Amino acid sequence: MKKLFEKWNSINLVIRILCGIVLGASIALIARAGDFVESVSFIGILGNLFVTALKALAPILVFILVIHSIANAKN
């Protein structure tokens, strides 16, 4: 498992992101086509939880980035 993790991390980040997009789209298409929507409804719950967490964290991260750049300003 460690070698698989090291191999995955050695791949370019852009390629890993594209693989994730393709994998997610494939799962969505398979779930729709096979009428598995009821059995994989928890994925929607996890997706909503993820988006809500991003919305909660985004203002805090922006605030920290603004404070950081003000602190590092050379005036």
XYZ file of C-alpha atoms in Angstrom:
75
model
C 0.000 0.000 0.000
C 2.897 2.333 0.774
C 4.399 1.808 -2.685
C 1.042 2.540 -4.304
C 0.763 5.761 -2.277
C 4.304 6.797 -3.248
C 3.613 6.025 -6.916
C 0.387 8.087 -6.806
C 2.214 11.032 -5.214
C 4.941 10.908 -7.853
C 2.374 11.675 -10.575
C 1.893 15.313 -11.592
C -0.837 17.082 -9.579
C -2.721 18.204 -12.695
C -2.935 14.617 -13.914
C -4.176 13.465 -10.482
C -6.883 16.146 -10.536
C -7.946 15.087 -14.040
C -8.087 11.452 -12.899
C -10.342 12.478 -10.016
C -12.657 14.392 -12.342
C -12.886 11.446 -14.740
C -13.458 8.998 -11.882
C -16.179 11.178 -10.344
C -17.949 11.648 -13.670
C -17.754 7.913 -14.339
C -19.287 7.055 -10.979
C -22.062 9.591 -11.560
C -22.848 8.188 -15.000
C -22.816 4.593 -13.795
C -25.068 5.441 -10.854
C -27.558 7.233 -13.143
C -27.541 4.582 -15.856
C -27.880 1.642 -13.500
C -30.606 3.129 -11.306
C -28.288 2.899 -8.326
C -29.233 6.421 -7.269
C -31.112 5.210 -4.202
C -28.224 3.045 -3.038
C -25.598 5.792 -3.454
C -27.627 8.687 -2.064
C -25.079 9.057 0.757
C -22.657 10.470 -1.837
C -24.995 13.447 -2.245
C -25.001 13.964 1.506
C -21.206 13.861 1.596
C -21.068 16.293 -1.327
C -23.385 18.742 0.417
C -21.337 18.445 3.600
C -18.127 19.133 1.662
C -19.562 22.203 -0.089
C -20.936 23.561 3.185
C -17.555 23.096 4.855
C -15.855 24.958 1.989
C -18.323 27.824 2.311
C -17.627 27.981 6.035
C -13.839 27.947 5.659
C -13.461 30.279 2.670
C -14.013 33.581 4.551
C -11.583 32.523 7.290
C -8.920 31.613 4.733
C -9.379 34.900 2.861
C -9.094 36.824 6.126
C -5.871 35.013 7.045
C -4.396 35.622 3.569
C -5.223 39.339 3.721
C -3.712 39.672 7.214
C -0.619 37.783 6.055
C -0.073 40.023 3.041
C -0.614 43.190 5.120
C 1.919 41.941 7.658
C 4.468 41.237 4.914
C 3.979 44.574 3.090
C 7.214 46.535 2.798
C 6.181 50.133 3.513
